[in-house]
mmCIF file of C-alpha atoms and ligand atoms in Angstrom:
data_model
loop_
_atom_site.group_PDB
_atom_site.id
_atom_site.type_symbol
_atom_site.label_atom_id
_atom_site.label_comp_id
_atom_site.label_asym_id
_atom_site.label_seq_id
_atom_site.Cartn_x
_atom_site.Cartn_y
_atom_site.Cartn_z
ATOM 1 C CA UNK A 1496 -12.586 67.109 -1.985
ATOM 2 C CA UNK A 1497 -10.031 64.870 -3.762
ATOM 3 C CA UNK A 1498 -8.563 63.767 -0.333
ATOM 4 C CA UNK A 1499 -11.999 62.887 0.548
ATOM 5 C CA UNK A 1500 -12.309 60.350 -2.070
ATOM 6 C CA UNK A 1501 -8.811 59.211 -1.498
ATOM 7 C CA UNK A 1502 -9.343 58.809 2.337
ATOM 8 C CA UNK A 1503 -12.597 56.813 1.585
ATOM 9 C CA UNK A 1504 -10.854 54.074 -0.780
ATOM 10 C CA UNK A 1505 -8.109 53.795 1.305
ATOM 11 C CA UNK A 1506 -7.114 49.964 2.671
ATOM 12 C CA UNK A 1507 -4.607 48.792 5.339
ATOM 13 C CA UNK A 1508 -4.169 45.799 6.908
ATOM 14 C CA UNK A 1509 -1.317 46.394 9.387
ATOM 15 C CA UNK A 1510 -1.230 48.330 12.871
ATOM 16 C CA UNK A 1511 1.615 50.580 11.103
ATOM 17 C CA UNK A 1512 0.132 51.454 7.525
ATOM 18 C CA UNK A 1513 -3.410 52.303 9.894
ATOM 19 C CA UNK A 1514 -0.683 54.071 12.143
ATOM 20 C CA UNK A 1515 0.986 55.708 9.207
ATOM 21 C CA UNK A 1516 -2.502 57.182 7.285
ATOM 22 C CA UNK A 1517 -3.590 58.043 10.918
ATOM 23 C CA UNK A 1518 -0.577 60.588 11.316
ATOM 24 C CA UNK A 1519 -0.651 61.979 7.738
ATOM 25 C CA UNK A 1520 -4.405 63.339 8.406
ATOM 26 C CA UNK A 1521 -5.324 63.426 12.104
ATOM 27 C CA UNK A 1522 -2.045 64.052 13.599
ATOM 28 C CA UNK A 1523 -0.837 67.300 15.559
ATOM 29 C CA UNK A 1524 1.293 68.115 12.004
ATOM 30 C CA UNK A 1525 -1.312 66.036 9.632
ATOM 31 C CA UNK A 1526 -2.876 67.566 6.718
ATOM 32 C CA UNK A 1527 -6.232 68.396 8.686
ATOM 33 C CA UNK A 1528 -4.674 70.640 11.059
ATOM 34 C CA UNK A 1529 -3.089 72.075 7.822
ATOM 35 C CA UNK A 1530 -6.042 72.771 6.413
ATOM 36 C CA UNK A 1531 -8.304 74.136 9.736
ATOM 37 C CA UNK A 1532 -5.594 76.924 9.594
ATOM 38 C CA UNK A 1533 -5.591 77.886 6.231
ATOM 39 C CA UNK A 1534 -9.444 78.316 6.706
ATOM 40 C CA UNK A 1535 -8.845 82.003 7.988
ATOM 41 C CA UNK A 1536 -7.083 82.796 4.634
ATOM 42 C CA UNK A 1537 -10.278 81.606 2.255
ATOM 43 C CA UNK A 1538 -12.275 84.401 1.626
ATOM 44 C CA UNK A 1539 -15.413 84.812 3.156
ATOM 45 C CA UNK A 1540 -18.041 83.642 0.557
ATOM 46 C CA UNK A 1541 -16.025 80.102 0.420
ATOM 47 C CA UNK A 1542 -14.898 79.613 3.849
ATOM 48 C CA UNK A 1543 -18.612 77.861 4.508
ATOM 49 C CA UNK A 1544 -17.948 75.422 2.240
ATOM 50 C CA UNK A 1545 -14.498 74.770 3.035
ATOM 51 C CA UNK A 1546 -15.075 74.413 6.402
ATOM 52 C CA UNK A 1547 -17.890 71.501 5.897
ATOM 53 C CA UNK A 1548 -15.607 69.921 3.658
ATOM 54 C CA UNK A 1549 -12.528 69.860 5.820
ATOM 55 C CA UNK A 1550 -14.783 68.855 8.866
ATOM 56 C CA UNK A 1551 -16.384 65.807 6.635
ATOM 57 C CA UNK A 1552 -12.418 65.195 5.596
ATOM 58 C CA UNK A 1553 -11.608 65.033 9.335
ATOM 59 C CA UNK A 1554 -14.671 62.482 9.965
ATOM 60 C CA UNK A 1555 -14.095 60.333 6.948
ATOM 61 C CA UNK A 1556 -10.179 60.036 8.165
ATOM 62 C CA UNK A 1557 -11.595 59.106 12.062
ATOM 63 C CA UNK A 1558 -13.960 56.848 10.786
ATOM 64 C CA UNK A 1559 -11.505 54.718 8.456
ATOM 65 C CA UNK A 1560 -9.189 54.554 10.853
ATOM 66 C CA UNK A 1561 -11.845 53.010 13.816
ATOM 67 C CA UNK A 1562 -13.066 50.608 10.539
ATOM 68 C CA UNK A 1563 -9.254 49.261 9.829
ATOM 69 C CA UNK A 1564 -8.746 48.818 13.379
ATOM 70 C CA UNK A 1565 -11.878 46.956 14.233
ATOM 71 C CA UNK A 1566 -11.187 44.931 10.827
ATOM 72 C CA UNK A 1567 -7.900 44.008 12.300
ATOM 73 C CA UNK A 1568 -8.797 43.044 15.272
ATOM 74 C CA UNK A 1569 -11.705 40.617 13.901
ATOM 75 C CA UNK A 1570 -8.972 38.724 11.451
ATOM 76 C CA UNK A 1571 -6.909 38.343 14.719
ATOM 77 C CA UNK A 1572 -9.492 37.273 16.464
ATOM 78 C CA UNK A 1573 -10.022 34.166 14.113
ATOM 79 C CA UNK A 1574 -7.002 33.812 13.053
ATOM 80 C CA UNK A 1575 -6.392 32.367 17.305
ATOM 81 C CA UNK A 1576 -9.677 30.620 16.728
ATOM 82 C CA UNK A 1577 -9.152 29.251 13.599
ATOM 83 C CA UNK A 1578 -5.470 29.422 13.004
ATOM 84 C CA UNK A 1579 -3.975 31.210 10.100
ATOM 85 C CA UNK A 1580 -7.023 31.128 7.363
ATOM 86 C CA UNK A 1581 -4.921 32.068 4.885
ATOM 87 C CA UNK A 1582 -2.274 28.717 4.943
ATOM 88 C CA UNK A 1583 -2.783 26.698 2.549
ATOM 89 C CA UNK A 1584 -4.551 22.997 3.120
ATOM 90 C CA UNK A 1585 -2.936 20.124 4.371
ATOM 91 C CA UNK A 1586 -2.421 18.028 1.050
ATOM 92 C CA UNK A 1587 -4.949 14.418 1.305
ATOM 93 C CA UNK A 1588 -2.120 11.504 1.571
ATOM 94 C CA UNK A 1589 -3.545 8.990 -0.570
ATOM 95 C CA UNK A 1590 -2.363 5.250 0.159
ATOM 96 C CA UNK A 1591 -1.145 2.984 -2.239
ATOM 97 C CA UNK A 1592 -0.817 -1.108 -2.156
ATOM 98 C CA UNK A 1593 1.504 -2.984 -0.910
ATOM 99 C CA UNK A 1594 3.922 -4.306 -2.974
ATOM 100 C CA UNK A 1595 2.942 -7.762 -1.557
ATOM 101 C CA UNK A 1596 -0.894 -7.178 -2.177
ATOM 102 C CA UNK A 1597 0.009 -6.100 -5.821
ATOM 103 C CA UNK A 1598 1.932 -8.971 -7.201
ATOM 104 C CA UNK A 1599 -0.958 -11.173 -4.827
ATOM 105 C CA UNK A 1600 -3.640 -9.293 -7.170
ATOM 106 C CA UNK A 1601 -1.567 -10.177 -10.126
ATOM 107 C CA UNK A 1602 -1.587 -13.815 -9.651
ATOM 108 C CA UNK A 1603 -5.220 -13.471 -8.818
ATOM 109 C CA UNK A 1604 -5.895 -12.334 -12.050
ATOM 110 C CA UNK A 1605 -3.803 -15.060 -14.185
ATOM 111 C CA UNK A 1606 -5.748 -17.355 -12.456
ATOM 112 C CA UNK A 1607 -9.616 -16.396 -12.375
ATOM 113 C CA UNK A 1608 -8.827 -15.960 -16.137
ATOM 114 C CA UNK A 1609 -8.514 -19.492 -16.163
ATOM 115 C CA UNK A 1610 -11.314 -20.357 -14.062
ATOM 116 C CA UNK A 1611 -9.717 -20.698 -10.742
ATOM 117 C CA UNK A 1612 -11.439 -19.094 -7.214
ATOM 118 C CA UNK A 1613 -9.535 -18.005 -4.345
ATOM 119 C CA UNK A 1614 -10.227 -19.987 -1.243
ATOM 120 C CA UNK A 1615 -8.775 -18.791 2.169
ATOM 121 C CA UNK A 1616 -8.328 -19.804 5.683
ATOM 122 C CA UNK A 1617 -7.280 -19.525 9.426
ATOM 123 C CA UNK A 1618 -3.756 -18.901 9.750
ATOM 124 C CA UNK A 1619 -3.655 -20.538 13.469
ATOM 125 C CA UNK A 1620 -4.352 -24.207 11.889
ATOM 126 C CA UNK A 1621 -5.070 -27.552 13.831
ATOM 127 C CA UNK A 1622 -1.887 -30.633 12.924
ATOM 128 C CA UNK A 1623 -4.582 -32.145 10.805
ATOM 129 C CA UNK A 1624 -4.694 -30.050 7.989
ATOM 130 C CA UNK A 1625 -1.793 -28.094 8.175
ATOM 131 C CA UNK A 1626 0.330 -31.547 7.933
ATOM 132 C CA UNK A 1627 -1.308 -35.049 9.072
ATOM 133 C CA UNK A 1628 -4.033 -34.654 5.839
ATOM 134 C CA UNK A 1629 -1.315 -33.917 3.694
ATOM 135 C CA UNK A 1630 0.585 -36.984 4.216
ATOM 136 C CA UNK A 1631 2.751 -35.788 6.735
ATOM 137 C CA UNK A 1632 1.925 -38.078 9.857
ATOM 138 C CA UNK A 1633 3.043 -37.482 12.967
ATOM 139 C CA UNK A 1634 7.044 -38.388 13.256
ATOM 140 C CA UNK A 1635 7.533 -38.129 9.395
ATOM 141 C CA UNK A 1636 11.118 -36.839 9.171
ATOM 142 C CA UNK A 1637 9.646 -34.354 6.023
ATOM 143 C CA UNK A 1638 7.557 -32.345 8.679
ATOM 144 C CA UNK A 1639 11.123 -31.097 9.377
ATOM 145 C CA UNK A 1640 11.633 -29.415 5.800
ATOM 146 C CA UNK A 1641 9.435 -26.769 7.223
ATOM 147 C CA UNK A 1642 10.021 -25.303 11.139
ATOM 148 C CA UNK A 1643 6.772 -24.764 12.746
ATOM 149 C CA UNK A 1644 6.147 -22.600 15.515
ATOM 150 C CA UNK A 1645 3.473 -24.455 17.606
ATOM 151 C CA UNK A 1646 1.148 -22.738 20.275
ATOM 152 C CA UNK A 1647 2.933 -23.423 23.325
ATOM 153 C CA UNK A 1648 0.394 -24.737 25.401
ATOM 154 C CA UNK A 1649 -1.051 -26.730 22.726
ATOM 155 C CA UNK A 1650 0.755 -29.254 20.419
ATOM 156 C CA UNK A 1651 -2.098 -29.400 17.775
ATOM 157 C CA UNK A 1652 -2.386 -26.181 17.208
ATOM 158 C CA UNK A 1653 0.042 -23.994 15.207
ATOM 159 C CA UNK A 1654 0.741 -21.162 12.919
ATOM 160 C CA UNK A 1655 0.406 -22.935 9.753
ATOM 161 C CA UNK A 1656 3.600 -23.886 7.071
ATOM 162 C CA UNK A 1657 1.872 -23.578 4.292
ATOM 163 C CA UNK A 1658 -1.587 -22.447 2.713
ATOM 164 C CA UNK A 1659 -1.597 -26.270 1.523
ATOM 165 C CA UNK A 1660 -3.957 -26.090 4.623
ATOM 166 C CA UNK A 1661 -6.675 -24.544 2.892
ATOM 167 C CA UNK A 1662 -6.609 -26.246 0.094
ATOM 168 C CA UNK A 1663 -7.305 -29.584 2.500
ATOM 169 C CA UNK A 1664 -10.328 -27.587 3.897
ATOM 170 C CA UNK A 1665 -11.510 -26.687 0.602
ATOM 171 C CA UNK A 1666 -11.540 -30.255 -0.612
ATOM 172 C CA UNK A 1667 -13.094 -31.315 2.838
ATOM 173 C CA UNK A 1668 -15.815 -28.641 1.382
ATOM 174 C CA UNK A 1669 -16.681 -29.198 -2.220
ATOM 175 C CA UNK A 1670 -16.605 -31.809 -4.101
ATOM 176 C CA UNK A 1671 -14.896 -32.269 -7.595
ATOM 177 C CA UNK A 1672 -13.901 -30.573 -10.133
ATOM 178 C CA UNK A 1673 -11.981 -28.103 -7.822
ATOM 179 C CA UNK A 1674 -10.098 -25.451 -9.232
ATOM 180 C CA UNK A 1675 -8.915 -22.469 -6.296
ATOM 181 C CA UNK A 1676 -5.863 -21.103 -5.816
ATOM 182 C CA UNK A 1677 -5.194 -19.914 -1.753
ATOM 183 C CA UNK A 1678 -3.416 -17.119 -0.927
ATOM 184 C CA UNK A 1679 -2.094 -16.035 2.249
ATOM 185 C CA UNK A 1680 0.309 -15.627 4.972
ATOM 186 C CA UNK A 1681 2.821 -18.537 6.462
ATOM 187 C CA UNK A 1682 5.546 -19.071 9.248
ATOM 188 C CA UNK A 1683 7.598 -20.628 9.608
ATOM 189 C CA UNK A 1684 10.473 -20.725 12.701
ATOM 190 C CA UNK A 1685 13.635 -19.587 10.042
ATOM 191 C CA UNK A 1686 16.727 -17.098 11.193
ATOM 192 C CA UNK A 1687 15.695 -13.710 9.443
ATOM 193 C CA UNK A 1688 18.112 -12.903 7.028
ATOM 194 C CA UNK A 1689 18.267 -10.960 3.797
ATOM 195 C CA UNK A 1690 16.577 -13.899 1.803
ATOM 196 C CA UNK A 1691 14.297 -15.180 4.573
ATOM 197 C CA UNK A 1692 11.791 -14.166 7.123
ATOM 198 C CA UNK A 1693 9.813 -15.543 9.593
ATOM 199 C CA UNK A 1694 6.681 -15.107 8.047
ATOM 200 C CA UNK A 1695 5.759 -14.670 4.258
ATOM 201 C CA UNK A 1696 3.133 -14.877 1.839
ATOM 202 C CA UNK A 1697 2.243 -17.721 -0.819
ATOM 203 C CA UNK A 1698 -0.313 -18.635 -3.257
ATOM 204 C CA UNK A 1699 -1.093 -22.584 -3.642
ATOM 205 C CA UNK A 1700 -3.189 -23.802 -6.504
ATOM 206 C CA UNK A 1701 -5.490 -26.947 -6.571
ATOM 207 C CA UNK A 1702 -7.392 -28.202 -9.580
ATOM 208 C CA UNK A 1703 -9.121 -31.634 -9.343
ATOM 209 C CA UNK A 1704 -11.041 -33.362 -11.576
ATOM 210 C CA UNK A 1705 -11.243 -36.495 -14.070
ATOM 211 C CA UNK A 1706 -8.230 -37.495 -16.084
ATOM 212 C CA UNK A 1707 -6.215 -34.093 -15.231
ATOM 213 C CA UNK A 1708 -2.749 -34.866 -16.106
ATOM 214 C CA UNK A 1709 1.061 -33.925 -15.341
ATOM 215 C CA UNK A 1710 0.512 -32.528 -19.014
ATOM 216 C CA UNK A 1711 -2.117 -29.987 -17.619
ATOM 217 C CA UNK A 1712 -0.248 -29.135 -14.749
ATOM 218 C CA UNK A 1713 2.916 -28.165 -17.010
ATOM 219 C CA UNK A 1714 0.848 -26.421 -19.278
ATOM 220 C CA UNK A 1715 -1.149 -24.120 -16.705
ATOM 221 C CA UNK A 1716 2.133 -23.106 -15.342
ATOM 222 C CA UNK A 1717 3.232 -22.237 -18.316
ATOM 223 C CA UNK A 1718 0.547 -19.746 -19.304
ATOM 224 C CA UNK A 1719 0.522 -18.389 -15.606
ATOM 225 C CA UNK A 1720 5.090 -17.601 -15.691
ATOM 226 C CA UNK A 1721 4.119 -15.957 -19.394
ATOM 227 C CA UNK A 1722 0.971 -13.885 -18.360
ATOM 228 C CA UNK A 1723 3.448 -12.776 -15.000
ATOM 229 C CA UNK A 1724 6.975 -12.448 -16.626
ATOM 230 C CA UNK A 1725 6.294 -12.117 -20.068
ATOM 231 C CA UNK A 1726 8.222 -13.902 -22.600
ATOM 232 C CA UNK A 1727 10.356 -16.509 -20.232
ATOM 233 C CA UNK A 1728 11.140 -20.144 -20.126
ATOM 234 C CA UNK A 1729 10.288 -22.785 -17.356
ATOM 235 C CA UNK A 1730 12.328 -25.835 -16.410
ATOM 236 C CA UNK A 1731 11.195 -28.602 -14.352
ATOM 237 C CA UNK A 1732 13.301 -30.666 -11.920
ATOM 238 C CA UNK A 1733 12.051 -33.494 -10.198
ATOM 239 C CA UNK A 1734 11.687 -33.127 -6.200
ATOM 240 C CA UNK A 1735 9.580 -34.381 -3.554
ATOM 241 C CA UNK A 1736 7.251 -33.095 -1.217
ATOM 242 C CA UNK A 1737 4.971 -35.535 1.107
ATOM 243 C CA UNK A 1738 1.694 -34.678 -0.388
ATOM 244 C CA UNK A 1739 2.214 -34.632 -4.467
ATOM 245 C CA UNK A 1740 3.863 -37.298 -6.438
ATOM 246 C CA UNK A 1741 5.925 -37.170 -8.514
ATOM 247 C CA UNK A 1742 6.626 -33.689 -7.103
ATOM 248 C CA UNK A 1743 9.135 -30.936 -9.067
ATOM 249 C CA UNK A 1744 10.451 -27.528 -8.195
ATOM 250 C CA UNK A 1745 10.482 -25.061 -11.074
ATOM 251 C CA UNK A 1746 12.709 -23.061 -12.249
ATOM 252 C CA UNK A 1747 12.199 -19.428 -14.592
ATOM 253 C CA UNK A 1748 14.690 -18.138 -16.825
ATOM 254 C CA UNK A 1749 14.063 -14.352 -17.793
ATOM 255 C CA UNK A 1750 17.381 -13.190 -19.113
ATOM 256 C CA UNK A 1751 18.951 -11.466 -15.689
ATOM 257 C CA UNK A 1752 22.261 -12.895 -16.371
ATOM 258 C CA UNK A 1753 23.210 -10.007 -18.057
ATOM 259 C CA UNK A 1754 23.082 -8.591 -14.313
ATOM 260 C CA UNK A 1755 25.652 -10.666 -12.666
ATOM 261 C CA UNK A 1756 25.608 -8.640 -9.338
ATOM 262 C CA UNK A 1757 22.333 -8.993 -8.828
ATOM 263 C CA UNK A 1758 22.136 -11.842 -5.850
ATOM 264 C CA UNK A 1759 18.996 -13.891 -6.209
ATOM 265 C CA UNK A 1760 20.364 -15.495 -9.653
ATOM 266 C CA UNK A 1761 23.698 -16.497 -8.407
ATOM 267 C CA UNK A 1762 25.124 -15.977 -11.838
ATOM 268 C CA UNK A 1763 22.729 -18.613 -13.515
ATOM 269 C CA UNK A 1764 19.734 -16.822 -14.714
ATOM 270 C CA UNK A 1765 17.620 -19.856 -13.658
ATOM 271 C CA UNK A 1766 15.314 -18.646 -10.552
ATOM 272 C CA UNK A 1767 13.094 -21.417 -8.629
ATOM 273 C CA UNK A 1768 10.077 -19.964 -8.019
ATOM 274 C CA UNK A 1769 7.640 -22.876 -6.546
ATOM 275 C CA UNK A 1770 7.256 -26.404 -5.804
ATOM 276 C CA UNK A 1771 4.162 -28.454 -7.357
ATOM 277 C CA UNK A 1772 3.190 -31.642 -8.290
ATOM 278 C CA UNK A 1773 0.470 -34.226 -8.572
ATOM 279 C CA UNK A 1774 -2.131 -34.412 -5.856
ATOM 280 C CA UNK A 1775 -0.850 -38.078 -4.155
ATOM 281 C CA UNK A 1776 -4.112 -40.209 -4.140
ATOM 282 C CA UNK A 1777 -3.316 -40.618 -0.190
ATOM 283 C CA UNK A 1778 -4.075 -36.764 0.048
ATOM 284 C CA UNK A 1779 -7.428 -36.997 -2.196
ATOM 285 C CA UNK A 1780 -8.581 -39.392 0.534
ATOM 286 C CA UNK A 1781 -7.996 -38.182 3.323
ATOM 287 C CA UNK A 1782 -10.190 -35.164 2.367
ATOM 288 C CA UNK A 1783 -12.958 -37.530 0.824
ATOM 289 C CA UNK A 1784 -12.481 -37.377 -2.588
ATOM 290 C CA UNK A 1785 -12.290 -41.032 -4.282
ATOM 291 C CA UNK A 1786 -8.599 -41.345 -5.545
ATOM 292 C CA UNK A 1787 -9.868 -43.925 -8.763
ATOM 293 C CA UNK A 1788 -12.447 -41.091 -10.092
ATOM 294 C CA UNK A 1789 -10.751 -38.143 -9.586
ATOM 295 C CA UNK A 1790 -6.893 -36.953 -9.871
ATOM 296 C CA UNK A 1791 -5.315 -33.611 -9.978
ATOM 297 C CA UNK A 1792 -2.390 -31.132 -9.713
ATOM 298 C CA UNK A 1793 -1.298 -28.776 -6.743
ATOM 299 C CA UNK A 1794 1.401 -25.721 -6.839
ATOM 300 C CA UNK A 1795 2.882 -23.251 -4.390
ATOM 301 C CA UNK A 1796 5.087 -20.464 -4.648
ATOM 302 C CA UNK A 1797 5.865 -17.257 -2.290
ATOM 303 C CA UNK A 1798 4.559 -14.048 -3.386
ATOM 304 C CA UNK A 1799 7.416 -12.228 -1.376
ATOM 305 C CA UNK A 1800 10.576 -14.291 -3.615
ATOM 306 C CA UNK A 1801 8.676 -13.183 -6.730
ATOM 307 C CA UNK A 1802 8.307 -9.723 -5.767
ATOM 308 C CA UNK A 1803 11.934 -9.821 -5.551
ATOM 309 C CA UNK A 1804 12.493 -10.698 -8.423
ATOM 310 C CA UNK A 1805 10.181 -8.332 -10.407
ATOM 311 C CA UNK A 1806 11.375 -5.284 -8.538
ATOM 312 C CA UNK A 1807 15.307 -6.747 -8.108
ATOM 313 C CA UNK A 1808 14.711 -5.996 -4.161
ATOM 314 C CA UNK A 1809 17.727 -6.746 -2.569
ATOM 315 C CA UNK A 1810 16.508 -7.580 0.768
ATOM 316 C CA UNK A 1811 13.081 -9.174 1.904
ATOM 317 C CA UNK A 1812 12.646 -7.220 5.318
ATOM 318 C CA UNK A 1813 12.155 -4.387 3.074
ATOM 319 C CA UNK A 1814 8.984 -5.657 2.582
ATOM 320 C CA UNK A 1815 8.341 -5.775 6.508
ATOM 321 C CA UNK A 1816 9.589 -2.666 7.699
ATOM 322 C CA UNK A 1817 7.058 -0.348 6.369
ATOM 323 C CA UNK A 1818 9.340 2.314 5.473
ATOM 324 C CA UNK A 1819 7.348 4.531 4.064
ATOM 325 C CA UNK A 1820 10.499 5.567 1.761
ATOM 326 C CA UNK A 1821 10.303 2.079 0.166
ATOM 327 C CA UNK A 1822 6.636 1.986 -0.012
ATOM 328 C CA UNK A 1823 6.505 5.036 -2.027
ATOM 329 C CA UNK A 1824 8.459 3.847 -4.717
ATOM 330 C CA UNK A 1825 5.563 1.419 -5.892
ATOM 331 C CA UNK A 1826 2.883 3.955 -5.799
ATOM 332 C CA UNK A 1827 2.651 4.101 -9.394
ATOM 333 C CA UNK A 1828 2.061 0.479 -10.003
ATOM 334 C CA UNK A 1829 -0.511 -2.463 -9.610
HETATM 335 N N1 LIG B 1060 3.300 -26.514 0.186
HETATM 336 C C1 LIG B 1060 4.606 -26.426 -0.440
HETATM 337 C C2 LIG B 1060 5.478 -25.487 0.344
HETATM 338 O O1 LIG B 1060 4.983 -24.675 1.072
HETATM 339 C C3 LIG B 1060 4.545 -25.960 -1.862
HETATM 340 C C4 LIG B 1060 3.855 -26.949 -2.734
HETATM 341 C C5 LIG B 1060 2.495 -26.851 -2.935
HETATM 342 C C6 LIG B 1060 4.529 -27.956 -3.358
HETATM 343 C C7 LIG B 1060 1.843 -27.761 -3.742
HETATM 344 C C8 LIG B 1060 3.914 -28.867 -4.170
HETATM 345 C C9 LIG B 1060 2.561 -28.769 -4.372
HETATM 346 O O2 LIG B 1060 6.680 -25.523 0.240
#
């Protein structure tokens, strides 16, 4: 009776444990023929019982073993079907941003806290705005400071320099007081190299409107380098570019010169990290806004030099190559 109980309960989920229990009951030495011959040594009155109970022993052990077999069978059966149900899930592979697309959010930010939208455009751009509207006319030796790969079969149309092109469109668009910065992507026909690519990403600023000074312009960039680098000083040196006057390049200084080695501050600590200026009244113009009403400011920096800078990358085909081994390490951030 206990074996009953025991054979009932029992589990298995391989061919040799089933094989195993199979032997130790129902086989030629098992405990049931064990047990049919010891039935002529009970004594009469009993041997009734014993014999039901050994015959129920012998059904209960042919039974389980037909019920693990068929169970085993069934879980091999879907296991084919299904695969292995017991593996554990494929983990969800969440993406992160771009390092690019984060410091491009960044800058967003500084600058709709200030009250500037972001304005965007074709990057396949007609001569006009992409240079002639900016003061660059056709045969002006400055259209040189930036190689331009043209669309072969068409001269006026190109992969555009700079996003000063959208800002021409914009102004073409709305009228005064303008203030929209333009993010985006640029070529521009340079050897690649650790420091420079083919392509890369900027954000130019515009804000027009009465009386805006070169006061205003300083100022704005100086809230925008804190709100990005933190505590940092900004130098101005004079420069030109066709389309602002006077024009200057500026310069950050955020302490790396500590960090000698490190190869986008040869030694100096002093970084440039954009070009800007006052709007020339030629530019205003051109894109129908009345030069004796209305003046303002313009800047443009590269979002790739500054992401650089803020995660001391070495080399800016990193940012390119989608190595997913790079990528990871900016998961984290924003
Ligand atoms: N468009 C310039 C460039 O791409 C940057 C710039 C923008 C400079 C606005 C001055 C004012 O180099």
């Amino acid at each position: 009776k206990e074996h009953l109980e025991t054979v009932r309960e029992f589990q298995a989920d391989t061919p040799e444990a089933i094989e195993a229990f199979r032997i130790k009951y129902l086989g030629k030495k098992g405990l049931l023929t064990a047990f049919f011959a010891e039935l002529k040594n009970v004594p009469a009155s009993e041997k009734r019982e014993f014999g039901q109970t050994v015959n129920q022993l012998k059904n209960a052990a042919a039974e389980k073993v037909d019920a693990l077999r068929e169970a085993l069978e069934a879980g091999k059966q879907a296991e084919t079907r299904y695969g292995d149900l017991t593996r554990p899930g494929k983990p969800l592979e969440v993406g992160s941003r771009h390092p690019i697309s984060q410091v491009k959010y960044r800058i967003i930010d500084i600058f709709s806290q200030i009250g500037f939208t972001v304005s965007e455009g074709p990057e396949i751009e007609d001569d006009w705005h992409n240079f002639t509207a900016l003061n660059l006319p056709e045969y002006h030796p400055a259209r040189d400071m930036q190689d331009t790969f043209f669309i072969q079969t068409d001269p006026d149309i190109l992969l555009r320099t700079h996003t000063s092109s959208v800002q021409v469109r914009y102004m073409e668009n709305n009228k005064p007081p303008i203030r929209t910065i333009s993010p985006g992507r640029v070529y521009r026909n340079e050897a690649i190299s650790a420091r420079s690519h083919c392509f890369f990403h900027q954000v130019e600023g515009l804000y027009i409107d009465k009386g805006v000074s070169f006061a205003d312009l300083k100022q704005t960039l100086r809230y925008f380098t804190t709100a990005l680098f933190g505590k940092s000083k900004i130098r101005l040196r004079p420069s030109y570019f066709p389309f602002t006057e006077p024009s200057a390049e500026v310069d950050v200084y955020w302490g790396l010169e500590t960090e000698t080695d490190y190869r986008m501050t040869k030694g100096t600590g002093w970084l440039e990290i954009m070009g800007c200026g006052m709007v020339d009244p030629n530019v205003l113009e051109n894109c129908g806004i009345d030069s004796k009403t209305y003046s303002g400011f313009a800047f443009g920096m590269g979002i790739d030099r500054i992401a650089l800078l803020l995660h001391q990358i070495p080399d800016i085909r990193l940012l390119s190559e989608n190595d997913v081994r790079f990528l990871r390490q900016f998961r984290s951030l924003r």
